[in-house]
PDB file of C-alpha atoms in Angstrom:
ATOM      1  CA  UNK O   1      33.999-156.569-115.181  1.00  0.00           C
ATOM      2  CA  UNK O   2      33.717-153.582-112.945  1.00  0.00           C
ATOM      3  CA  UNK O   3      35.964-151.453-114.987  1.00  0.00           C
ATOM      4  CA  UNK O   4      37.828-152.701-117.806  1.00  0.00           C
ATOM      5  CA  UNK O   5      42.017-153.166-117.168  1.00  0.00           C
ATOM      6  CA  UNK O   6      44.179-150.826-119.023  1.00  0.00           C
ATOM      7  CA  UNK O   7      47.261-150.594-120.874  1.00  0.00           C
ATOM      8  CA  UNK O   8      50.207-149.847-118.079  1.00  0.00           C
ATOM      9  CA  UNK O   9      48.268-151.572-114.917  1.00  0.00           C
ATOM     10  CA  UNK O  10      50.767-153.601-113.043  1.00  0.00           C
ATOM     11  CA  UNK O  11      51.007-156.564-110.697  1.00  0.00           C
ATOM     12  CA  UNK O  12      53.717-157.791-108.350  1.00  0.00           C
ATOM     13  CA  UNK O  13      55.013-160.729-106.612  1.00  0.00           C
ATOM     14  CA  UNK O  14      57.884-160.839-104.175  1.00  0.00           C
ATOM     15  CA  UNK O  15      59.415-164.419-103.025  1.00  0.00           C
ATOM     16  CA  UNK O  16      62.547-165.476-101.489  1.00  0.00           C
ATOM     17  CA  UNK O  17      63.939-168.961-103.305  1.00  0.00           C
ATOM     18  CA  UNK O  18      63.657-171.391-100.574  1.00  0.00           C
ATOM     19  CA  UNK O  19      62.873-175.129-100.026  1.00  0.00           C
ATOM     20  CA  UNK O  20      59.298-174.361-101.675  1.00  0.00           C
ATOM     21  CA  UNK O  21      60.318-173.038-104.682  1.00  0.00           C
ATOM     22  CA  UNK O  22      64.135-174.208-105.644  1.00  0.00           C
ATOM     23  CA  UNK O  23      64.565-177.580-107.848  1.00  0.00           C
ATOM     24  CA  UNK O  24      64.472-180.745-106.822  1.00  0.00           C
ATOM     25  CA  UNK O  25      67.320-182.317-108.934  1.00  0.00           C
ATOM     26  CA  UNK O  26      70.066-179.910-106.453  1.00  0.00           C
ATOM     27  CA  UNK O  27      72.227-182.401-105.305  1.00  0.00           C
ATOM     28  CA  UNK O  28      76.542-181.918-104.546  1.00  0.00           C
ATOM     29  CA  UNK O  29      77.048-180.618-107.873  1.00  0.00           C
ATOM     30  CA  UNK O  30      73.922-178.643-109.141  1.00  0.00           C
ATOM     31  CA  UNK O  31      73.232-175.662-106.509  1.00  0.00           C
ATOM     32  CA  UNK O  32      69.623-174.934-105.803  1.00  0.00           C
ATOM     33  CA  UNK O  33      67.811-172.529-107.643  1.00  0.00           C
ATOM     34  CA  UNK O  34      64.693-171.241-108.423  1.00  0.00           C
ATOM     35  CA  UNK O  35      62.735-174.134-110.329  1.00  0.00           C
ATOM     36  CA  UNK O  36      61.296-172.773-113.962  1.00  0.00           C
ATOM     37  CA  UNK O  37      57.901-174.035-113.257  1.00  0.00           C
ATOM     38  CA  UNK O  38      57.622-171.667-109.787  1.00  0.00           C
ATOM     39  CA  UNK O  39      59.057-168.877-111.519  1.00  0.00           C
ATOM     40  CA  UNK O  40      56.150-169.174-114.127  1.00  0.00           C
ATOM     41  CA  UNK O  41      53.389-169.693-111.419  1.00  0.00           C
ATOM     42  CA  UNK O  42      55.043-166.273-109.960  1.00  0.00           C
ATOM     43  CA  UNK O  43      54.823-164.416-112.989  1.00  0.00           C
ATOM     44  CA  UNK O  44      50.740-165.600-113.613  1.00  0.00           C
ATOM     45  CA  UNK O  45      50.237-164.820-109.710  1.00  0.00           C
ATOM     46  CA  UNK O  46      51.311-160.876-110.587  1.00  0.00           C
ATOM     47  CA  UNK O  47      49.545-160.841-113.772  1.00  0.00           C
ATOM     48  CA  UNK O  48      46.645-162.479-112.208  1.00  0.00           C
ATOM     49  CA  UNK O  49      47.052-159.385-109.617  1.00  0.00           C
ATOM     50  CA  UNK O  50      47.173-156.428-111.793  1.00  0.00           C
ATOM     51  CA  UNK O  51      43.354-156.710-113.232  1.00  0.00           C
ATOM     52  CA  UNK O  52      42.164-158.635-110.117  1.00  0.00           C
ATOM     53  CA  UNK O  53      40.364-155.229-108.942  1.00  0.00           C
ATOM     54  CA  UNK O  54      38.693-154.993-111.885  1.00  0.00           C
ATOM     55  CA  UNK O  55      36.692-157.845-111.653  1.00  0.00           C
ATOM     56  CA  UNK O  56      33.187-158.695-110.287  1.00  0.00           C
ATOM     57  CA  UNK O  57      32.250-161.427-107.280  1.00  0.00           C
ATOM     58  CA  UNK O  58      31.636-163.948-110.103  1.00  0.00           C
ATOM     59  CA  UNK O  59      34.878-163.789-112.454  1.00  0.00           C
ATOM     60  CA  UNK O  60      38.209-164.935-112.443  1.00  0.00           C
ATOM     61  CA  UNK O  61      41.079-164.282-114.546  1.00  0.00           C
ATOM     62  CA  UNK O  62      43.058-167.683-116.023  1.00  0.00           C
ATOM     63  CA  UNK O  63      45.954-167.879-117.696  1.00  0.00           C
ATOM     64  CA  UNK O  64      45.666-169.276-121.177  1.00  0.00           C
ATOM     65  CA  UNK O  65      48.747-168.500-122.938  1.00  0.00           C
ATOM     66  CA  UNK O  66      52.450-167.752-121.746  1.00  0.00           C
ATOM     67  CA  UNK O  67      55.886-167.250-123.360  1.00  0.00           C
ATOM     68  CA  UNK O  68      58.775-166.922-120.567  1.00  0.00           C
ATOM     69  CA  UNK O  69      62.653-166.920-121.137  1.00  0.00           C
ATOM     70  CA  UNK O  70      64.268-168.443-118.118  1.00  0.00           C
ATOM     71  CA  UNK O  71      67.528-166.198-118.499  1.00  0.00           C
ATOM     72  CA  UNK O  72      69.496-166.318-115.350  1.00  0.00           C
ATOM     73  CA  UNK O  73      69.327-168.621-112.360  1.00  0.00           C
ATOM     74  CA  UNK O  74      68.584-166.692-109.203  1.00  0.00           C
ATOM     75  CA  UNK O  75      70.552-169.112-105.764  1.00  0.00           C
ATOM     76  CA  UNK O  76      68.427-170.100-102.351  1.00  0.00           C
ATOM     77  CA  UNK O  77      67.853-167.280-100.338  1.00  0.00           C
ATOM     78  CA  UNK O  78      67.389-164.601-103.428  1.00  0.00           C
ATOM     79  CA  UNK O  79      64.765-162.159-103.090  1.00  0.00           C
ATOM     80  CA  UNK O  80      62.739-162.411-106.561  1.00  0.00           C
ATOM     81  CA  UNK O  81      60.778-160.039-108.035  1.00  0.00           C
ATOM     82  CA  UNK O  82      57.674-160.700-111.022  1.00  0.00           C
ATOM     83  CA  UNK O  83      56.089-158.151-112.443  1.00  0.00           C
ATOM     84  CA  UNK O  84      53.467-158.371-115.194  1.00  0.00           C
ATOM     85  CA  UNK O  85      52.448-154.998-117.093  1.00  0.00           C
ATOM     86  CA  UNK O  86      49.233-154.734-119.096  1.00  0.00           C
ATOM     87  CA  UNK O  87      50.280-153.834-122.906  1.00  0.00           C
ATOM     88  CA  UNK O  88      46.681-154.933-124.569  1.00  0.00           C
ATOM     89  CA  UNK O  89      43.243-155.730-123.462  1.00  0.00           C
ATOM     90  CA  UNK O  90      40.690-156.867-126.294  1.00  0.00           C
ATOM     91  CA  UNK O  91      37.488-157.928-124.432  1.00  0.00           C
ATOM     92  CA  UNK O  92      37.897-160.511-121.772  1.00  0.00           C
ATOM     93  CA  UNK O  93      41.866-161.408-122.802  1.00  0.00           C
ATOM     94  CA  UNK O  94      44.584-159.247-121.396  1.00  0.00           C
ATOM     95  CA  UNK O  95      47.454-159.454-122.725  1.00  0.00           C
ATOM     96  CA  UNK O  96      50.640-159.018-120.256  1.00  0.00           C
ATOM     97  CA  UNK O  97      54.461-158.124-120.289  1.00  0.00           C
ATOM     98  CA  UNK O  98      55.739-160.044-117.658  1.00  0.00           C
ATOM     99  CA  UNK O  99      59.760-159.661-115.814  1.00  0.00           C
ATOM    100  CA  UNK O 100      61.502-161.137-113.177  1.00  0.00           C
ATOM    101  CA  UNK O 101      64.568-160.148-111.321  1.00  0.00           C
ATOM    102  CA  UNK O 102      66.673-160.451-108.729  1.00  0.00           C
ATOM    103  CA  UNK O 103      68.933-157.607-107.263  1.00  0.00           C
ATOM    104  CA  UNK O 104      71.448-158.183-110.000  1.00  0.00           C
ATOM    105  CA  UNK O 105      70.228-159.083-112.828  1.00  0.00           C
ATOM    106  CA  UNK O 106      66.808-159.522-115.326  1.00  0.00           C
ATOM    107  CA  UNK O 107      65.629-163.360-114.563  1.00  0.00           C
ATOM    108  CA  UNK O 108      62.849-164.146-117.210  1.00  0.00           C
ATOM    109  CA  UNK O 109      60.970-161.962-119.527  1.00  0.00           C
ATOM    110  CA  UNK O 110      58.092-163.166-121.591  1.00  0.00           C
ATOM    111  CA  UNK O 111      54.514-162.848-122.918  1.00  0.00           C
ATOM    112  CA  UNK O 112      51.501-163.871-120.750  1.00  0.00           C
ATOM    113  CA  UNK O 113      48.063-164.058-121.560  1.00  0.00           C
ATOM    114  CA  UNK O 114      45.126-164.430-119.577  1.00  0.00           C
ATOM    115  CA  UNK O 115      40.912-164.262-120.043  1.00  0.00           C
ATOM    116  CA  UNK O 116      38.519-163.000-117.786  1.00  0.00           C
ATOM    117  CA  UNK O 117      35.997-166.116-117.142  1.00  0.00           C
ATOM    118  CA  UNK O 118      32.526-166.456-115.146  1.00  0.00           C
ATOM    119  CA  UNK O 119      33.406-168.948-112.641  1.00  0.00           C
ATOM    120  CA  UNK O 120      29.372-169.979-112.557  1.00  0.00           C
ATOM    121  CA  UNK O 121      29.968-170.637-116.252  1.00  0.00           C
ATOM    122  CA  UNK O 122      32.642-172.374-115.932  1.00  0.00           C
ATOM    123  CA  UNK O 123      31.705-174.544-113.093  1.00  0.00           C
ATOM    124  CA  UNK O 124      28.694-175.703-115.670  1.00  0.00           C
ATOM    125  CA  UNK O 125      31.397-175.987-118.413  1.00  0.00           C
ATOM    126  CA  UNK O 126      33.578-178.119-116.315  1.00  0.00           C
ATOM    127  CA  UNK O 127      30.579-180.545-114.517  1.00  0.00           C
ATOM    128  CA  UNK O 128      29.326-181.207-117.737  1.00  0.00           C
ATOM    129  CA  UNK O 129      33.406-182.456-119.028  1.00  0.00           C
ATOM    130  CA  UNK O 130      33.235-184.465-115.838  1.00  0.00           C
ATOM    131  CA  UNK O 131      30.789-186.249-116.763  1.00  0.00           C
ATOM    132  CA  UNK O 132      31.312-187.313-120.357  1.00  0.00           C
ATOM    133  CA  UNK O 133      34.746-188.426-118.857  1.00  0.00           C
ATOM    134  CA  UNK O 134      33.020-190.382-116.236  1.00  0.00           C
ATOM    135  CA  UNK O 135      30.839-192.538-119.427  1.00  0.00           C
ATOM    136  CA  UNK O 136      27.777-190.238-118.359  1.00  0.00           C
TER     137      UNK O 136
END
């Protein structure tokens, strides 16, 4: 790492919910919202942004551990905010607080967790999986 992230750093991601993002299952009875799974992917994308300065060329942050409450449904055309704070580092994992909301109320709130990685490394780590699954 270049410089190591600190408690209080902060990411953020701003969407709209839109065709992209909304469930699938909306139909005449269920409205569309913004699907869980997005609003997750949101949240890692912030966290993912806080410490992303700190990093070298080689290394990559990935998420390996997240806790989210899905609170409060935010409608189709909602503008969303996630925000992930930095509350520990020890070593390569960062630990994260992460939010979302919408203009009227707090969306999801959670734990995330993510490690900083060598992406050579892990190339290696990953060639050599793709081979034992391939009978090599």
């Amino acid at each position: 790492m270049k410089t190591t992230p600190r408690a209080g750093m902060t990411g953020e991601e701003r969407i709209t919910v839109d065709e992209s993002n909304r469930i699938v299952f909306a139909d005449d009875r269920m409205p569309p919202v913004l699907a869980t799974p997005w609003l997750v992917a949101y949240l890692e994308y912030a966290a993912r942004g806080a410490i992303a300065p700190c990093l070298e060329e080689h290394e990559r942050s990935v998420g390996t551990f997240i806790e989210v409450e899905h609170l409060a449904p935010a409608p189709e055309g909602a503008e969303v905010s996630c925000r992930a704070r930095v509350i520990l580092v020890d070593g390569p994992v960062v630990t994260f607080q992460v939010e979302a909301r919408d203009a009227v109320e707090v969306l999801a709130k959670g734990i995330h967790r993510r490690r900083v990685i060598d992406v050579d490394r892990f190339a290696r780590r990953l060639a050599r999986k793709r081979a034992r699954l391939a009978g090599g």
